[in-house]
C-alpha positions as a LaTeX table, in Angstrom:
\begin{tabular}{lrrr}
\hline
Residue & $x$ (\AA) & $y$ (\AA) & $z$ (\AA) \\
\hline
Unk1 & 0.00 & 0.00 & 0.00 \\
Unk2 & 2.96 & 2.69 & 0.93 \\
Unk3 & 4.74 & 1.70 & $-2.81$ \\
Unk4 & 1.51 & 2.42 & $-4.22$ \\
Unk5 & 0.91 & 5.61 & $-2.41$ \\
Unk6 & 4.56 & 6.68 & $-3.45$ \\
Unk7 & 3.89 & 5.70 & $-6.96$ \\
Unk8 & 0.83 & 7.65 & $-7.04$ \\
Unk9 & 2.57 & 11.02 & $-5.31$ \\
Unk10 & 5.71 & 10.36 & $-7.60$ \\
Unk11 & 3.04 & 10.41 & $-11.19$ \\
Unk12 & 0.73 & 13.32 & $-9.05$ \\
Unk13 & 4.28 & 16.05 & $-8.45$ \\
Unk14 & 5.53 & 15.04 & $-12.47$ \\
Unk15 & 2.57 & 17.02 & $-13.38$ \\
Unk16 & 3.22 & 20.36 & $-11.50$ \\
Unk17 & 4.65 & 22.71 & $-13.47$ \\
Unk18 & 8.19 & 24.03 & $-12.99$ \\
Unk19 & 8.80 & 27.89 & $-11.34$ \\
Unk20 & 9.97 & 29.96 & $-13.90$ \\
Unk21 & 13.41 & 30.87 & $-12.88$ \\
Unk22 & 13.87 & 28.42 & $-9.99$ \\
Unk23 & 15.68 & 24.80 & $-9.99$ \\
Unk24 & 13.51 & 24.23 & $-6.82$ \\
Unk25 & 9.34 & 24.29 & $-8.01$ \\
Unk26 & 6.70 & 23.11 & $-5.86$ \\
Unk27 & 7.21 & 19.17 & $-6.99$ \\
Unk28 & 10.21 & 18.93 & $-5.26$ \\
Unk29 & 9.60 & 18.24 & $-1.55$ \\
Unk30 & 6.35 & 15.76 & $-2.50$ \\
Unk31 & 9.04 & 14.59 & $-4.86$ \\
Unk32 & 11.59 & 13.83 & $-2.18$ \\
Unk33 & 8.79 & 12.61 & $-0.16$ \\
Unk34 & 7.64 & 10.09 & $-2.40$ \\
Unk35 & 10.72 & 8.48 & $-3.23$ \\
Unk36 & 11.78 & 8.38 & 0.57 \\
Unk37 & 8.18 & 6.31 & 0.93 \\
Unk38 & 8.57 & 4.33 & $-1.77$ \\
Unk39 & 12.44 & 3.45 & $-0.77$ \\
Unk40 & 11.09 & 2.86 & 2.86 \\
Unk41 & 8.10 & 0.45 & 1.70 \\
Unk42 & 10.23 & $-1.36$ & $-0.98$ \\
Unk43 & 12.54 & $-2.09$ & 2.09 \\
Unk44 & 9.33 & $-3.08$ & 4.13 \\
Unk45 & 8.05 & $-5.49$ & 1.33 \\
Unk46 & 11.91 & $-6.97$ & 1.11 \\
Unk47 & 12.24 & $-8.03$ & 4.73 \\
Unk48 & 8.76 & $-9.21$ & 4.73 \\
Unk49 & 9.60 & $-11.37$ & 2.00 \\
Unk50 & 12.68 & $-12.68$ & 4.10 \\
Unk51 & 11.23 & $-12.80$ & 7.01 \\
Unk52 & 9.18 & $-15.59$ & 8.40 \\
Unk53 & 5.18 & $-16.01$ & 7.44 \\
Unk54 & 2.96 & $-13.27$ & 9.21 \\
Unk55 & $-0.44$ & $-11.62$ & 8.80 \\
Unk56 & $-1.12$ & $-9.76$ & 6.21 \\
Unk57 & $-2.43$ & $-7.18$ & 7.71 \\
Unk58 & $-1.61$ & $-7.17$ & 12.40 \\
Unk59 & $-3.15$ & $-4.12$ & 14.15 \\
Unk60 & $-1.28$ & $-2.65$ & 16.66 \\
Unk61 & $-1.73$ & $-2.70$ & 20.11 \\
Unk62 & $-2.66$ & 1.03 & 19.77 \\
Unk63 & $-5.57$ & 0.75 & 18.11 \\
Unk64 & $-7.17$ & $-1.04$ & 21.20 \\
Unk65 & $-6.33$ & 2.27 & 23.09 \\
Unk66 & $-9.41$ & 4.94 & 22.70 \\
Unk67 & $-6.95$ & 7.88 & 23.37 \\
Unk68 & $-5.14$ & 7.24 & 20.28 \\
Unk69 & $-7.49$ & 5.84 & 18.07 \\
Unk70 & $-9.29$ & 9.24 & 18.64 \\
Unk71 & $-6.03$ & 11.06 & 18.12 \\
Unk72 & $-5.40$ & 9.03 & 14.60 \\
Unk73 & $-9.33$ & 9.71 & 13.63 \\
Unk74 & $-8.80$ & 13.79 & 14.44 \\
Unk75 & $-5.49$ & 13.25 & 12.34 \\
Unk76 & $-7.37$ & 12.01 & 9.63 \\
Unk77 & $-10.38$ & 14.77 & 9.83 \\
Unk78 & $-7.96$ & 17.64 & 10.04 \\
Unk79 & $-7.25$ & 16.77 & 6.67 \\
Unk80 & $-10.36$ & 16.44 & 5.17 \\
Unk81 & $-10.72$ & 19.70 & 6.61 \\
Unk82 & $-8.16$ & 21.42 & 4.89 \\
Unk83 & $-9.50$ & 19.67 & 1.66 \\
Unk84 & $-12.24$ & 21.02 & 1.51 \\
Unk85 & $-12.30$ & 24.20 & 3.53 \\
Unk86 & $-8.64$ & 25.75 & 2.82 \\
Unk87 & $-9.70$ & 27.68 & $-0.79$ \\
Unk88 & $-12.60$ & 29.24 & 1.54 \\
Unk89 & $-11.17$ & 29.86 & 4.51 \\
Unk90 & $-7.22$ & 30.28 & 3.22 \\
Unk91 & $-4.21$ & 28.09 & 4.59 \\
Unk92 & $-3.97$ & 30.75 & 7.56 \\
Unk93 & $-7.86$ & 30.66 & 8.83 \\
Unk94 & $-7.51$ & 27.06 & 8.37 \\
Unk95 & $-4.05$ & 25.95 & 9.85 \\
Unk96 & $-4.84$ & 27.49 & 12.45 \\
Unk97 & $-8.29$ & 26.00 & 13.24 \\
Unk98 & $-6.61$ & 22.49 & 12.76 \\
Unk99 & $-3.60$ & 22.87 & 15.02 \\
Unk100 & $-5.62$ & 24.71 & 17.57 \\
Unk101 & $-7.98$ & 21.31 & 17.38 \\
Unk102 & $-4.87$ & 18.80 & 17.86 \\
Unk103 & $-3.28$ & 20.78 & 20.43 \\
Unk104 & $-6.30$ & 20.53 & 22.39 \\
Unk105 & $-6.71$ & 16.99 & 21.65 \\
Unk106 & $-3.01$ & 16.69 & 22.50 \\
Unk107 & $-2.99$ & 18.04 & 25.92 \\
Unk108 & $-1.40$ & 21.45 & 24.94 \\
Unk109 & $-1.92$ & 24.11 & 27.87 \\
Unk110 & $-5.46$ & 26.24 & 26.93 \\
Unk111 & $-3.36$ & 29.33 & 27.50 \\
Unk112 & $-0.57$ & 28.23 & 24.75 \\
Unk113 & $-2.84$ & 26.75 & 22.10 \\
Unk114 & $-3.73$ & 29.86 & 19.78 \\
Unk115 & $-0.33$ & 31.76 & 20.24 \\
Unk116 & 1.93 & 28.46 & 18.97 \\
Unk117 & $-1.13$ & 27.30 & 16.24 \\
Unk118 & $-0.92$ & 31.08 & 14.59 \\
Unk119 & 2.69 & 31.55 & 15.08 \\
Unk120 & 3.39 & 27.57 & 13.21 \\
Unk121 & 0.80 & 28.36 & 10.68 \\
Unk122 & 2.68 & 32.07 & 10.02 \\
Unk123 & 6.04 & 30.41 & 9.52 \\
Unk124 & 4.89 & 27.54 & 7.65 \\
Unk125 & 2.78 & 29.97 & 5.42 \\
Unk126 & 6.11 & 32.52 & 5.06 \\
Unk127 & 8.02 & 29.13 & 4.01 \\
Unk128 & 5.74 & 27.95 & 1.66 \\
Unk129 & 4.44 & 31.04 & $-0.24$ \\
Unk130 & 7.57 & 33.45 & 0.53 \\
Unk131 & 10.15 & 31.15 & $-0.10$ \\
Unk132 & 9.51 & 27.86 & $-2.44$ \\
Unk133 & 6.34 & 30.35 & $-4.01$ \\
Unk134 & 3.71 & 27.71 & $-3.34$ \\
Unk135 & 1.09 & 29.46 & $-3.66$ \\
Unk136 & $-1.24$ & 28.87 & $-0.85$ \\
Unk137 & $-4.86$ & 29.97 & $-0.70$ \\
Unk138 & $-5.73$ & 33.33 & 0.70 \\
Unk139 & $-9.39$ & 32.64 & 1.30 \\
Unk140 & $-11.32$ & 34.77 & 3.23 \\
Unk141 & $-8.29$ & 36.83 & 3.38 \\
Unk142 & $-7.26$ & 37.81 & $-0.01$ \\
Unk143 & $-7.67$ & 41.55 & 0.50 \\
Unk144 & $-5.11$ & 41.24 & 3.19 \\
Unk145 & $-2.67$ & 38.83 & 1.60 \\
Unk146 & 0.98 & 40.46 & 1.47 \\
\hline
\end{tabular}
C-alpha cells in the first residue's frame, strides 16, 4: 500500500509545473517525499519477503487504546478539513483552526494553544508562499494577503 501511495505522489508532483526561474518548483519536496516512501516500503516489502510467514495485515496494540485511536481519527479529519475548507477559509484561517484542534486533543496548555497554532501556521505559510512560491490559498483573506 505505501509503494503504491509513493507511486501515485511520484506520477501526481511530475505534473506540477516548474517555477519559472527556480531549480527548486513546488514538486520537489512531494518529490523527495515520495521516493523516501517508496524506498522505505520497498525495504518493508523486502524483509517481509525474508522474514518468516505473518499476517497480512496485524493491528497494533494502539488501536485497542481509545486515546489514540481518537487522536489518529482527528489526524485524519484535520485533513479532510483542509480539503475542503482551505480555498474558503485560506491556509492561515484554516491551519490554524486544525492545530488549535490537535493541540487541544493533545494536551497542549489552553493558554498556549492559539499563540503556537498562529505563530506555526505564520512560519509555515512565510516558508511555503515566501520562499519555495507555493502558492497557498488566501481565502477569506485575499484583500489582506501580502
Amino acid at each position: 500500500m505505501l509503494a503504491l501511495l509513493a507511486i501515485a505522489v511520484l506520477v501526481t508532483v511530475s505534473q506540477y509545473p516548474p517555477t519559472p526561474g527556480q531549480n527548486v518548483g513546488p514538486s520537489a519536496f512531494p518529490g523527495l517525499l515520495g521516493i523516501l516512501l517508496l524506498g522505505c516500503s520497498l525495504l518493508l516489502i523486502w524483509r517481509g519477503l525474508r522474514g518468516e510467514r505473518q499476517a497480512l495485515v496485524r493491528l497494533g496494540d494502539w488501536t485497542r487504546s481509545l486515546p489514540h485511536v481518537v487522536n489518529f481519527l482527528l489526524v485524519i479529519a484535520a485533513l479532510l478539513f483542509y480539503i475542503f475548507c482551505a480555498n474558503f477559509l485560506g491556509f492561515i484561517i484554516t491551519g490554524i483552526l486544525i492545530l488549535s484542534a490537535l493541540f487541544y486533543s493533545l494536551g497542549v496548555r489552553i493558554l498556549l494553544i492559539l499563540p503556537i497554532a498562529a505563530g506555526a501556521t505564520l512560519l509555515i505559510h512565510t516558508i511555503f508562499y515566501k520562499l519555495l512560491r507555493v502558492p497557498l490559498p488566501w481565502g477569506l483573506l485575499q484583500g489582506m494577503h501580502w
